[in-house]
Tab-separated table of C-alpha atoms and ligand atoms in Angstrom:
chain	number	residue	atom	x	y	z
A	1	MET	CA	4.569	-126.994	224.071
A	2	THR	CA	1.731	-124.461	224.112
A	3	THR	CA	0.575	-122.166	226.900
A	4	VAL	CA	-2.934	-120.811	227.253
A	5	ILE	CA	-3.940	-117.799	229.327
A	6	LYS	CA	-7.528	-118.462	230.357
A	7	ASN	CA	-10.455	-116.494	231.812
A	8	GLY	CA	-8.846	-113.063	231.574
A	9	THR	CA	-9.927	-109.761	230.065
A	10	ILE	CA	-7.702	-108.511	227.276
A	11	VAL	CA	-6.859	-104.829	227.602
A	12	THR	CA	-5.104	-103.120	224.701
A	13	ALA	CA	-4.622	-99.476	223.781
A	14	ASP	CA	-8.025	-99.424	222.101
A	15	LEU	CA	-10.059	-102.470	223.203
A	16	THR	CA	-11.237	-104.276	226.341
A	17	TYR	CA	-12.791	-107.755	225.891
A	18	LYS	CA	-12.893	-111.228	227.397
A	19	ALA	CA	-10.860	-113.877	225.552
A	20	ASP	CA	-8.231	-116.584	226.045
A	21	VAL	CA	-4.756	-116.278	224.532
A	22	LEU	CA	-2.865	-119.246	223.113
A	23	VAL	CA	0.916	-118.952	222.976
A	24	GLU	CA	3.133	-121.129	220.809
A	25	GLY	CA	6.774	-120.756	219.746
A	26	GLY	CA	7.134	-117.435	221.566
A	27	ARG	CA	4.261	-115.823	219.659
A	28	ILE	CA	0.540	-115.315	220.134
A	29	ALA	CA	-0.942	-118.158	218.059
A	30	LYS	CA	-4.642	-117.574	218.699
A	31	ILE	CA	-7.045	-115.315	220.574
A	32	GLY	CA	-10.551	-116.664	221.194
A	33	GLN	CA	-13.030	-118.388	223.459
A	34	GLY	CA	-12.513	-121.760	225.143
A	35	LEU	CA	-8.919	-122.309	223.993
A	36	SER	CA	-6.794	-125.090	225.461
A	37	GLY	CA	-3.059	-125.709	225.673
A	38	ASP	CA	-0.394	-127.853	227.374
A	39	LYS	CA	0.069	-125.398	230.195
A	40	VAL	CA	-2.734	-123.243	231.633
A	41	LEU	CA	-2.244	-119.846	233.269
A	42	ASP	CA	-5.330	-118.752	235.158
A	43	ALA	CA	-6.150	-115.105	234.555
A	44	THR	CA	-9.463	-115.007	236.443
A	45	GLY	CA	-10.034	-111.450	237.688
A	46	CYS	CA	-7.010	-110.216	235.707
A	47	TYR	CA	-6.269	-108.068	232.687
A	48	VAL	CA	-4.102	-109.489	229.905
A	49	MET	CA	-2.043	-106.659	228.467
A	50	PRO	CA	1.014	-106.184	226.245
A	51	GLY	CA	4.092	-106.259	228.482
A	52	GLY	CA	5.537	-102.865	229.304
A	53	ILE	CA	8.238	-101.411	227.078
A	54	ASP	CA	10.618	-99.025	228.813
A	55	PRO	CA	12.127	-96.790	226.131
A	56	HIS	CA	14.666	-95.208	228.453
A	57	THR	CA	17.196	-97.195	230.509
A	58	HIS	CA	20.922	-96.913	231.266
A	59	LEU	CA	22.210	-100.355	232.212
A	60	GLU	CA	25.895	-100.643	233.130
A	61	MET	CA	26.469	-97.185	231.726
A	62	PRO	CA	29.819	-95.426	232.182
A	63	PHE	CA	28.830	-92.059	233.656
A	64	MET	CA	30.318	-89.418	235.968
A	65	GLY	CA	33.375	-91.493	236.794
A	66	THR	CA	31.556	-94.752	237.537
A	67	TYR	CA	29.137	-97.301	236.046
A	68	SER	CA	25.403	-97.482	236.760
A	69	ALA	CA	24.927	-100.424	239.110
A	70	ASP	CA	22.158	-102.368	237.358
A	71	ASP	CA	23.396	-104.261	234.321
A	72	PHE	CA	21.443	-106.224	231.708
A	73	ASP	CA	21.102	-109.081	234.219
A	74	SER	CA	19.661	-107.325	237.277
A	75	GLY	CA	18.064	-104.567	235.210
A	76	THR	CA	16.013	-106.847	232.978
A	77	ARG	CA	15.066	-109.026	235.973
A	78	ALA	CA	13.727	-105.889	237.631
A	79	ALA	CA	11.859	-105.046	234.430
A	80	LEU	CA	10.137	-108.449	234.253
A	81	ALA	CA	9.300	-108.443	237.978
A	82	GLY	CA	7.327	-105.257	237.351
A	83	GLY	CA	5.616	-106.388	234.137
A	84	THR	CA	8.017	-104.769	231.655
A	85	THR	CA	9.082	-107.141	228.878
A	86	MET	CA	11.382	-104.956	226.809
A	87	VAL	CA	13.875	-102.162	227.408
A	88	ILE	CA	15.507	-99.734	225.018
A	89	ASP	CA	18.915	-98.808	226.396
A	90	PHE	CA	21.285	-96.052	225.285
A	91	ALA	CA	24.511	-97.065	223.516
A	92	LEU	CA	26.855	-94.285	224.495
A	93	PRO	CA	30.059	-93.709	222.499
A	94	ALA	CA	32.713	-91.826	224.463
A	95	PRO	CA	33.512	-88.560	222.669
A	96	GLY	CA	35.868	-89.594	219.837
A	97	GLN	CA	34.688	-93.220	219.834
A	98	GLY	CA	32.980	-94.619	216.717
A	99	LEU	CA	29.313	-95.557	216.811
A	100	LEU	CA	29.897	-99.126	215.627
A	101	ASP	CA	32.553	-99.601	218.260
A	102	ALA	CA	30.116	-98.479	220.981
A	103	LEU	CA	27.475	-100.740	219.497
A	104	SER	CA	29.625	-103.840	219.842
A	105	MET	CA	30.350	-102.889	223.474
A	106	TRP	CA	26.602	-102.723	224.136
A	107	HIS	CA	25.994	-106.004	222.336
A	108	ASN	CA	28.542	-107.615	224.683
A	109	LYS	CA	26.806	-106.268	227.791
A	110	SER	CA	23.324	-107.276	226.694
A	111	THR	CA	24.072	-110.987	226.227
A	112	ARG	CA	22.886	-111.375	229.835
A	113	ALA	CA	19.423	-109.896	229.238
A	114	HIS	CA	16.386	-111.780	230.574
A	115	CYS	CA	13.979	-109.918	228.268
A	116	ASP	CA	14.179	-108.460	224.765
A	117	TYR	CA	15.962	-105.188	224.199
A	118	SER	CA	16.977	-102.602	221.670
A	119	TYR	CA	19.209	-99.536	221.770
A	120	HIS	CA	19.138	-95.882	220.919
A	121	MET	CA	22.496	-94.578	219.682
A	122	ALA	CA	23.815	-91.441	221.399
A	123	ILE	CA	25.484	-88.714	219.343
A	124	THR	CA	28.075	-87.377	221.769
A	125	TRP	CA	30.385	-85.731	219.197
A	126	TRP	CA	30.281	-84.937	215.500
A	127	SER	CA	32.524	-85.831	212.548
A	128	GLU	CA	32.406	-87.341	209.066
A	129	GLN	CA	32.878	-90.755	210.678
A	130	VAL	CA	29.794	-90.225	212.873
A	131	PHE	CA	27.814	-88.998	209.856
A	132	ASP	CA	28.812	-92.092	207.854
A	133	GLU	CA	28.294	-94.612	210.640
A	134	MET	CA	24.784	-93.359	211.374
A	135	LYS	CA	23.622	-95.115	208.199
A	136	GLU	CA	25.163	-98.440	209.234
A	137	VAL	CA	23.579	-98.072	212.685
A	138	VAL	CA	20.139	-97.609	211.077
A	139	ASP	CA	20.775	-100.567	208.751
A	140	ARG	CA	21.415	-102.666	211.865
A	141	GLY	CA	17.964	-101.803	213.248
A	142	ILE	CA	18.815	-98.916	215.583
A	143	THR	CA	16.636	-96.128	214.310
A	144	SER	CA	16.752	-93.471	217.049
A	145	PHE	CA	19.592	-91.107	218.009
A	146	LYS	CA	19.908	-89.388	221.362
A	147	HIS	CA	21.452	-85.949	221.876
A	148	PHE	CA	22.418	-84.463	225.231
A	149	MET	CA	21.917	-80.692	225.393
A	150	ALA	CA	23.302	-80.842	228.972
A	151	TYR	CA	26.409	-82.320	230.681
A	152	LYS	CA	28.730	-79.627	229.344
A	153	GLY	CA	32.287	-80.803	228.808
A	154	ALA	CA	31.182	-84.446	228.736
A	155	LEU	CA	28.247	-85.612	226.581
A	156	MET	CA	26.798	-82.259	225.500
A	157	VAL	CA	26.491	-81.338	221.807
A	158	ASN	CA	26.036	-77.794	220.495
A	159	ASP	CA	23.344	-76.419	218.179
A	160	ASP	CA	25.410	-76.801	214.976
A	161	GLU	CA	25.978	-80.463	215.816
A	162	LEU	CA	22.302	-80.930	216.703
A	163	PHE	CA	21.218	-79.453	213.376
A	164	ALA	CA	23.684	-81.571	211.382
A	165	SER	CA	22.652	-84.745	213.175
A	166	PHE	CA	18.913	-83.984	212.936
A	167	ARG	CA	19.303	-83.446	209.176
A	168	ARG	CA	21.106	-86.768	208.909
A	169	CYS	CA	18.249	-88.405	210.868
A	170	ALA	CA	15.785	-86.881	208.380
A	171	GLU	CA	17.724	-88.421	205.452
A	172	LEU	CA	17.871	-91.829	207.137
A	173	GLY	CA	14.243	-91.901	208.313
A	174	ALA	CA	15.456	-92.026	211.925
A	175	LEU	CA	14.092	-90.369	215.075
A	176	PRO	CA	16.234	-87.819	216.943
A	177	MET	CA	15.812	-87.645	220.720
A	178	VAL	CA	16.963	-84.948	223.135
A	179	HIS	CA	17.852	-84.608	226.771
A	180	ALA	CA	16.638	-81.012	226.845
A	181	GLU	CA	18.410	-78.813	229.393
A	182	ASN	CA	20.521	-75.758	228.595
A	183	GLY	CA	23.944	-77.122	229.587
A	184	ASP	CA	25.699	-73.737	229.451
A	185	VAL	CA	23.269	-72.184	231.920
A	186	VAL	CA	23.386	-75.246	234.197
A	187	ALA	CA	27.199	-75.015	234.294
A	188	GLU	CA	27.043	-71.304	235.221
A	189	LEU	CA	24.398	-71.793	237.896
A	190	SER	CA	26.260	-74.778	239.376
A	191	ALA	CA	29.541	-72.834	239.640
A	192	ARG	CA	27.766	-69.919	241.303
A	193	LEU	CA	25.922	-72.131	243.796
A	194	LEU	CA	29.165	-73.858	244.787
A	195	ALA	CA	30.933	-70.486	245.172
A	196	GLU	CA	28.114	-69.333	247.461
A	197	GLY	CA	28.558	-72.392	249.670
A	198	ASN	CA	25.525	-74.339	248.389
A	199	ARG	CA	27.186	-77.753	248.179
A	200	GLY	CA	24.395	-80.212	249.155
A	201	PRO	CA	22.015	-82.238	246.952
A	202	GLU	CA	19.340	-79.510	247.153
A	203	ALA	CA	21.656	-77.282	245.098
A	204	HIS	CA	21.372	-79.814	242.268
A	205	ALA	CA	17.694	-78.840	241.943
A	206	TYR	CA	18.503	-75.107	242.149
A	207	SER	CA	21.061	-75.511	239.354
A	208	ARG	CA	18.450	-76.912	236.949
A	209	PRO	CA	15.280	-74.791	237.160
A	210	PRO	CA	12.361	-75.491	234.795
A	211	GLN	CA	13.456	-72.620	232.545
A	212	VAL	CA	16.629	-74.459	231.446
A	213	GLU	CA	14.450	-77.363	230.360
A	214	GLY	CA	11.762	-75.223	228.706
A	215	GLU	CA	14.333	-73.243	226.732
A	216	ALA	CA	16.172	-76.320	225.493
A	217	THR	CA	12.965	-78.165	224.608
A	218	ASN	CA	11.761	-75.236	222.551
A	219	ARG	CA	15.169	-74.871	220.857
A	220	ALA	CA	15.300	-78.561	219.956
A	221	ILE	CA	11.742	-78.417	218.575
A	222	MET	CA	12.608	-75.473	216.321
A	223	ILE	CA	15.840	-77.118	215.128
A	224	ALA	CA	13.979	-80.356	214.365
A	225	ASP	CA	11.339	-78.412	212.469
A	226	MET	CA	14.026	-76.733	210.348
A	227	ALA	CA	15.617	-80.130	209.716
A	228	GLY	CA	12.258	-81.631	208.736
A	229	VAL	CA	12.326	-84.482	211.237
A	230	PRO	CA	10.119	-85.629	214.147
A	231	LEU	CA	11.496	-85.179	217.665
A	232	TYR	CA	11.280	-87.215	220.882
A	233	VAL	CA	11.918	-85.315	224.135
A	234	VAL	CA	13.060	-87.638	226.938
A	235	HIS	CA	12.245	-87.120	230.613
A	236	THR	CA	9.849	-84.183	230.219
A	237	SER	CA	9.590	-83.022	233.819
A	238	CYS	CA	7.940	-79.603	233.902
A	239	GLU	CA	5.201	-77.387	232.531
A	240	GLU	CA	7.717	-75.237	230.583
A	241	SER	CA	8.880	-78.240	228.571
A	242	HIS	CA	5.375	-79.708	228.278
A	243	GLU	CA	4.095	-76.318	227.113
A	244	ALA	CA	6.680	-76.227	224.307
A	245	ILE	CA	5.692	-79.751	223.216
A	246	ARG	CA	1.968	-79.006	223.460
A	247	ARG	CA	2.310	-75.809	221.422
A	248	ALA	CA	4.416	-77.552	218.781
A	249	ARG	CA	1.895	-80.355	218.407
A	250	MET	CA	-0.954	-77.851	218.048
A	251	GLN	CA	1.068	-76.276	215.229
A	252	GLY	CA	1.284	-79.646	213.487
A	253	LYS	CA	4.884	-80.417	214.436
A	254	ARG	CA	5.652	-84.062	215.131
A	255	VAL	CA	6.968	-83.960	218.686
A	256	TYR	CA	6.709	-86.595	221.413
A	257	GLY	CA	7.113	-86.092	225.172
A	258	GLU	CA	8.127	-88.709	227.729
A	259	PRO	CA	7.462	-88.056	231.431
A	260	LEU	CA	9.068	-90.439	233.936
A	261	ILE	CA	7.177	-92.256	236.660
A	262	GLN	CA	9.529	-90.582	239.157
A	263	HIS	CA	8.550	-87.053	238.050
A	264	LEU	CA	4.868	-88.007	238.097
A	265	THR	CA	4.930	-89.268	241.681
A	266	LEU	CA	7.876	-87.741	243.599
A	267	ASP	CA	8.454	-84.035	244.199
A	268	GLU	CA	11.224	-81.571	244.996
A	269	SER	CA	10.692	-81.794	248.779
A	270	GLU	CA	12.840	-84.963	248.639
A	271	TYR	CA	15.938	-82.761	248.185
A	272	PHE	CA	15.280	-80.892	251.437
A	273	ASN	CA	15.366	-84.065	253.541
A	274	ALA	CA	17.842	-83.594	256.412
A	275	ASP	CA	19.463	-86.943	255.591
A	276	TRP	CA	22.159	-86.333	252.908
A	277	ASP	CA	21.887	-89.904	251.609
A	278	HIS	CA	18.108	-89.652	251.201
A	279	ALA	CA	18.418	-86.474	249.121
A	280	ALA	CA	21.452	-87.605	247.081
A	281	ARG	CA	19.784	-90.900	246.143
A	282	ARG	CA	17.121	-88.819	244.381
A	283	VAL	CA	19.539	-86.631	242.440
A	284	MET	CA	18.775	-86.961	238.763
A	285	SER	CA	18.477	-84.642	235.775
A	286	PRO	CA	16.056	-83.019	235.370
A	287	PRO	CA	15.368	-82.917	239.130
A	288	PHE	CA	12.023	-83.674	240.773
A	289	ARG	CA	9.653	-80.688	240.559
A	290	SER	CA	6.736	-79.138	242.461
A	291	LYS	CA	3.149	-80.457	242.553
A	292	GLN	CA	2.060	-77.950	239.853
A	293	HIS	CA	4.526	-79.488	237.408
A	294	GLN	CA	3.300	-82.969	238.300
A	295	ASP	CA	-0.294	-81.899	237.580
A	296	SER	CA	0.823	-80.621	234.191
A	297	LEU	CA	2.430	-83.988	233.335
A	298	TRP	CA	-0.653	-85.949	234.393
A	299	ALA	CA	-2.842	-83.631	232.347
A	300	GLY	CA	-0.551	-84.188	229.365
A	301	LEU	CA	-1.023	-87.956	229.609
A	302	SER	CA	-4.803	-87.724	229.659
A	303	ALA	CA	-4.911	-84.995	226.999
A	304	GLY	CA	-2.524	-86.869	224.709
A	305	SER	CA	0.072	-84.084	224.529
A	306	LEU	CA	2.524	-86.467	226.279
A	307	GLN	CA	2.673	-89.994	224.884
A	308	VAL	CA	4.954	-92.237	226.921
A	309	VAL	CA	5.860	-92.984	230.567
A	310	ALA	CA	9.442	-94.224	231.064
A	311	THR	CA	11.906	-94.622	233.953
A	312	ASP	CA	15.335	-93.414	232.753
A	313	HIS	CA	16.474	-96.280	235.005
A	314	CYS	CA	20.059	-95.353	235.919
A	315	ALA	CA	20.683	-96.778	239.365
A	316	PHE	CA	23.638	-95.925	241.617
A	317	THR	CA	24.329	-97.354	245.057
A	318	THR	CA	24.517	-95.137	248.140
A	319	ASP	CA	28.312	-95.535	248.097
A	320	GLN	CA	28.414	-94.268	244.521
A	321	LYS	CA	26.168	-91.319	245.398
A	322	ARG	CA	28.629	-90.417	248.172
A	323	PHE	CA	31.242	-89.466	245.524
A	324	GLY	CA	29.425	-86.135	245.689
A	325	LYS	CA	29.762	-85.442	249.432
A	326	GLY	CA	30.736	-81.789	249.679
A	327	ASP	CA	30.111	-81.075	245.970
A	328	PHE	CA	26.678	-81.774	244.515
A	329	THR	CA	28.015	-81.652	240.936
A	330	LYS	CA	29.847	-84.932	241.599
A	331	ILE	CA	26.795	-86.912	242.749
A	332	PRO	CA	26.156	-89.456	239.948
A	333	ASN	CA	22.879	-88.403	238.307
A	334	GLY	CA	20.214	-91.059	238.073
A	335	THR	CA	17.459	-93.024	239.814
A	336	GLY	CA	15.916	-96.477	239.430
A	337	GLY	CA	12.321	-97.393	238.645
A	338	LEU	CA	12.169	-100.349	236.227
A	339	GLU	CA	10.383	-102.659	238.657
A	340	ASP	CA	8.001	-99.965	239.878
A	341	ARG	CA	6.903	-98.092	236.736
A	342	LEU	CA	3.796	-100.152	235.987
A	343	PRO	CA	2.533	-100.654	239.570
A	344	MET	CA	3.133	-96.969	240.420
A	345	LEU	CA	1.433	-95.713	237.252
A	346	TRP	CA	-1.512	-98.069	237.742
A	347	THR	CA	-1.880	-97.023	241.389
A	348	HIS	CA	-1.532	-93.269	240.840
A	349	GLY	CA	-3.009	-93.132	237.336
A	350	VAL	CA	-5.662	-95.814	236.764
A	351	ASN	CA	-6.797	-96.247	240.392
A	352	THR	CA	-7.280	-92.474	240.741
A	353	GLY	CA	-9.107	-92.020	237.424
A	354	ARG	CA	-6.416	-89.808	235.908
A	355	ILE	CA	-5.940	-92.220	233.012
A	356	THR	CA	-7.929	-95.185	231.694
A	357	MET	CA	-6.657	-98.766	231.517
A	358	ASN	CA	-6.378	-98.418	227.738
A	359	GLU	CA	-4.368	-95.211	228.111
A	360	PHE	CA	-2.165	-97.069	230.599
A	361	VAL	CA	-1.380	-99.680	227.938
A	362	ALA	CA	-0.806	-96.965	225.341
A	363	VAL	CA	1.700	-94.950	227.386
A	364	THR	CA	3.594	-97.909	228.853
A	365	SER	CA	3.763	-100.079	225.732
A	366	THR	CA	1.828	-99.504	222.504
A	367	ASN	CA	2.823	-95.885	221.873
A	368	VAL	CA	6.462	-96.795	222.477
A	369	ALA	CA	6.280	-99.658	219.972
A	370	LYS	CA	4.671	-97.377	217.379
A	371	ILE	CA	6.987	-94.398	217.861
A	372	MET	CA	10.074	-96.628	217.957
A	373	GLY	CA	9.252	-98.689	214.852
A	374	MET	CA	8.429	-102.174	216.172
A	375	TYR	CA	4.636	-102.270	216.201
A	376	PRO	CA	2.798	-104.684	216.144
A	377	ARG	CA	5.535	-107.222	216.814
A	378	LYS	CA	5.789	-105.514	220.219
A	379	GLY	CA	3.166	-103.508	222.118
A	380	ALA	CA	0.170	-105.500	220.834
A	381	VAL	CA	-2.062	-108.412	221.806
A	382	LEU	CA	-2.609	-109.734	218.293
A	383	GLU	CA	-2.188	-113.105	216.614
A	384	GLY	CA	1.382	-113.261	215.291
A	385	ALA	CA	2.767	-110.707	217.764
A	386	ASP	CA	5.520	-111.691	220.209
A	387	ALA	CA	4.038	-113.192	223.379
A	388	ASP	CA	5.416	-110.434	225.622
A	389	LEU	CA	2.472	-110.288	227.979
A	390	VAL	CA	1.561	-109.290	231.481
A	391	VAL	CA	-1.367	-110.838	233.313
A	392	TRP	CA	-2.260	-107.977	235.604
A	393	ASP	CA	-4.018	-108.497	238.921
A	394	PRO	CA	-5.740	-105.219	239.841
A	395	GLN	CA	-6.425	-106.449	243.383
A	396	ALA	CA	-2.869	-107.524	244.285
A	397	GLU	CA	-1.088	-105.198	246.690
A	398	LYS	CA	2.382	-104.674	248.101
A	399	THR	CA	4.527	-102.110	249.835
A	400	ILE	CA	7.607	-101.240	247.784
A	401	SER	CA	10.814	-102.163	249.560
A	402	ALA	CA	14.459	-102.355	248.500
A	403	SER	CA	14.777	-105.520	250.589
A	404	ARG	CA	12.615	-107.416	248.073
A	405	GLN	CA	13.629	-105.825	244.757
A	406	GLN	CA	15.568	-107.286	241.825
A	407	SER	CA	17.636	-104.136	241.309
A	408	ALA	CA	21.197	-104.401	242.624
A	409	ILE	CA	21.134	-101.153	244.601
A	410	ASP	CA	20.618	-100.815	248.339
A	411	TYR	CA	17.560	-98.503	248.364
A	412	ASN	CA	14.463	-97.633	246.364
A	413	VAL	CA	13.248	-94.083	245.739
A	414	PHE	CA	9.661	-95.362	246.178
A	415	GLU	CA	10.432	-97.137	249.482
A	416	GLY	CA	7.298	-97.534	251.638
A	417	GLN	CA	4.810	-96.674	248.874
A	418	LYS	CA	1.753	-98.935	248.806
A	419	VAL	CA	0.768	-100.060	245.328
A	420	LYS	CA	-2.399	-101.856	244.203
A	421	GLY	CA	-2.143	-103.603	240.821
A	422	LEU	CA	0.700	-106.072	240.165
A	423	PRO	CA	1.667	-108.734	237.625
A	424	ARG	CA	0.288	-112.205	238.353
A	425	PHE	CA	2.353	-113.536	235.429
A	426	THR	CA	4.887	-111.898	233.131
A	427	LEU	CA	5.725	-113.670	229.867
A	428	THR	CA	8.718	-112.850	227.694
A	429	ARG	CA	8.277	-114.343	224.201
A	430	GLY	CA	6.050	-117.010	225.730
A	431	HIS	CA	8.387	-117.928	228.587
A	432	VAL	CA	6.797	-117.420	232.013
A	433	ALA	CA	9.364	-115.260	233.818
A	434	VAL	CA	7.342	-114.198	236.865
A	435	THR	CA	4.565	-115.868	238.853
A	436	GLU	CA	3.143	-113.722	241.665
A	437	GLY	CA	6.548	-112.248	242.439
A	438	ALA	CA	8.503	-115.523	242.106
A	439	MET	CA	11.166	-115.267	239.395
A	440	SER	CA	11.745	-117.957	236.757
A	441	SER	CA	13.407	-115.720	234.169
A	442	LYS	CA	16.475	-116.906	232.259
A	443	GLU	CA	19.718	-115.053	231.824
A	444	GLY	CA	20.428	-114.727	228.096
A	445	HIS	CA	16.815	-115.351	227.042
A	446	GLY	CA	16.499	-111.757	225.791
A	447	GLU	CA	17.081	-111.011	222.126
A	448	PHE	CA	18.036	-107.875	220.253
A	449	ILE	CA	15.051	-106.430	218.379
A	450	ALA	CA	15.919	-104.700	215.117
A	451	ARG	CA	13.599	-101.738	214.492
A	452	GLU	CA	12.298	-100.266	211.241
A	453	PRO	CA	13.293	-96.800	210.023
A	454	ASN	CA	11.054	-94.530	207.939
A	455	GLY	CA	7.835	-94.950	209.886
A	456	PRO	CA	4.620	-93.318	208.691
A	457	VAL	CA	5.337	-90.045	210.525
A	458	ASN	CA	8.837	-89.693	209.013
A	459	ARG	CA	7.413	-90.409	205.564
A	460	ALA	CA	4.569	-87.911	205.906
A	461	LEU	CA	6.931	-85.238	207.193
A	462	SER	CA	9.479	-85.668	204.391
A	463	GLN	CA	6.677	-85.582	201.833
A	464	TRP	CA	5.420	-82.294	203.286
A	465	LYS	CA	8.939	-80.845	203.498
A	466	GLU	CA	9.557	-81.772	199.874
A	467	LEU	CA	6.307	-80.089	198.777
A	468	THR	CA	7.125	-76.902	200.676
A	469	ALA	CA	10.901	-76.809	199.974
A	470	PRO	CA	12.361	-73.524	198.667
A	471	ARG	CA	12.086	-73.261	194.886
A	472	PRO	CA	13.201	-70.425	192.608
A	473	VAL	CA	10.346	-68.342	191.166
A	474	GLU	CA	10.124	-68.674	187.359
A	475	ARG	CA	10.087	-65.121	185.940
A	476	SER	CA	9.472	-64.380	182.259
A	477	GLY	CA	12.592	-63.493	180.323
A	478	ILE	CA	14.941	-64.091	183.262
A	479	PRO	CA	16.771	-67.409	183.816
A	480	ALA	CA	15.560	-69.185	186.988
A	481	SER	CA	19.092	-69.165	188.362
A	482	GLY	CA	19.002	-65.641	189.363
A	483	VAL	CA	19.352	-61.999	188.944
B	501	URP	O1	20.012	-88.110	235.793
B	501	URP	C1	19.855	-88.832	234.824
B	501	URP	N1	18.768	-88.657	234.088
B	501	URP	N2	20.770	-89.787	234.549
B	501	URP	C2	20.804	-90.620	233.422
B	501	URP	C3	21.386	-89.949	232.222
B	501	URP	C4	20.372	-89.051	231.585
B	501	URP	O2	20.548	-87.842	231.581
B	501	URP	O3	19.364	-89.521	231.069
B	502	ZN	ZN1	18.929	-87.441	230.221
B	503	ZN	ZN1	18.515	-91.080	230.508
B	504	ZN	ZN1	12.610	-119.092	226.667
């Protein structure tokens, strides 16, 4: 059984051209003119692009006394509905729990996935066991490690642990990632705000000003540089953090920044809404920022100082958000976005001229595949690559509404937004999962994708570090060891 996508224009991170795509056995078998197959998908007027890859999701994650409401079933359905064909979720060991133990828990949850997936492993505590198990984790194809510099008393790790883990990542050819917020300062500011009677969701934003993010981003960059390892900064939300990344890159440091579609399109005014539920539903860390910060993020995408757009999809129902009535520090942190990332970015990025179509593909798919060690199996329209494809109709329109979404929660932070540019078809390894909004995805179709460590950037960086490593000066008549 073969499928052919006919009459479309292929759009990749670096090329735009007219060709048909033949799919066989879950892979792209041929790209060319006048191809035929058993089943024909008409792509007239559409762009054929690599399916989106969301490098930042939290499906069924235990967090702040509850579990995020979208699991690998509803979460990956939402992904496919919006043209995303792969997610990278965070396996999160409880402090004291082994990494391999957490990994088998995540493997159990993900058996329901409708699209392919991978994990990042979180380092939530430090010990010889963690050090040892990091190698096994990498051997099993999980090549990125996440560190929380916030959530004091829960997931946060300190600088000594960061440095030890970053050095271990350097040895293993893995990529460290950080949630960059100064958790000590956030804890102080939160306690003070509560004591002063600031208990509503708006205080969440006051407790996490851009400075806490800028400081932590800069600190993580310097620690990574000393460890000789690249660094990936998740949910970059403000100019202070972007500035640190931009500066580091100009100095030749290998640092990546990931804005979220929420931070690009929603601002801090949401927290001042008179409706408590409205504001609490938008509580996430870092919080939404002002328009100036949004402009900085958009500029970073077009300038290339920021490389990826993600969602940090971590959805909680209104009832779950209400755990924090009377105390903003108890509102579960997180927002959804999996189904909306591509249409929102196309509408606010490509349709406005802020980014090109090719840049759209780069930041939603190809750059992720390259940075995360799975290119060109994923993130490419090439013969031999997985047939994770989206046939994108730039004329199709809709108004975002929770009443029609795949996500399990009862609202959508983008409710009422009009988007132009939607999937006509989404294919996951050749299987047509979406046709103009109608779902035909299959629970359990998704497979775990093992990723490669020691990518070109890790190799180049370790070579440079080796060349410039401290060496004793040879002095005549004096042994090199000293005096
Ligand atoms: O508020 C957020 N971002 N929740 C998800 C966990 C995290 O910090 O990424
Ligand atoms: Zn985070
Ligand atoms: Zn996250
Ligand atoms: Zn299938």
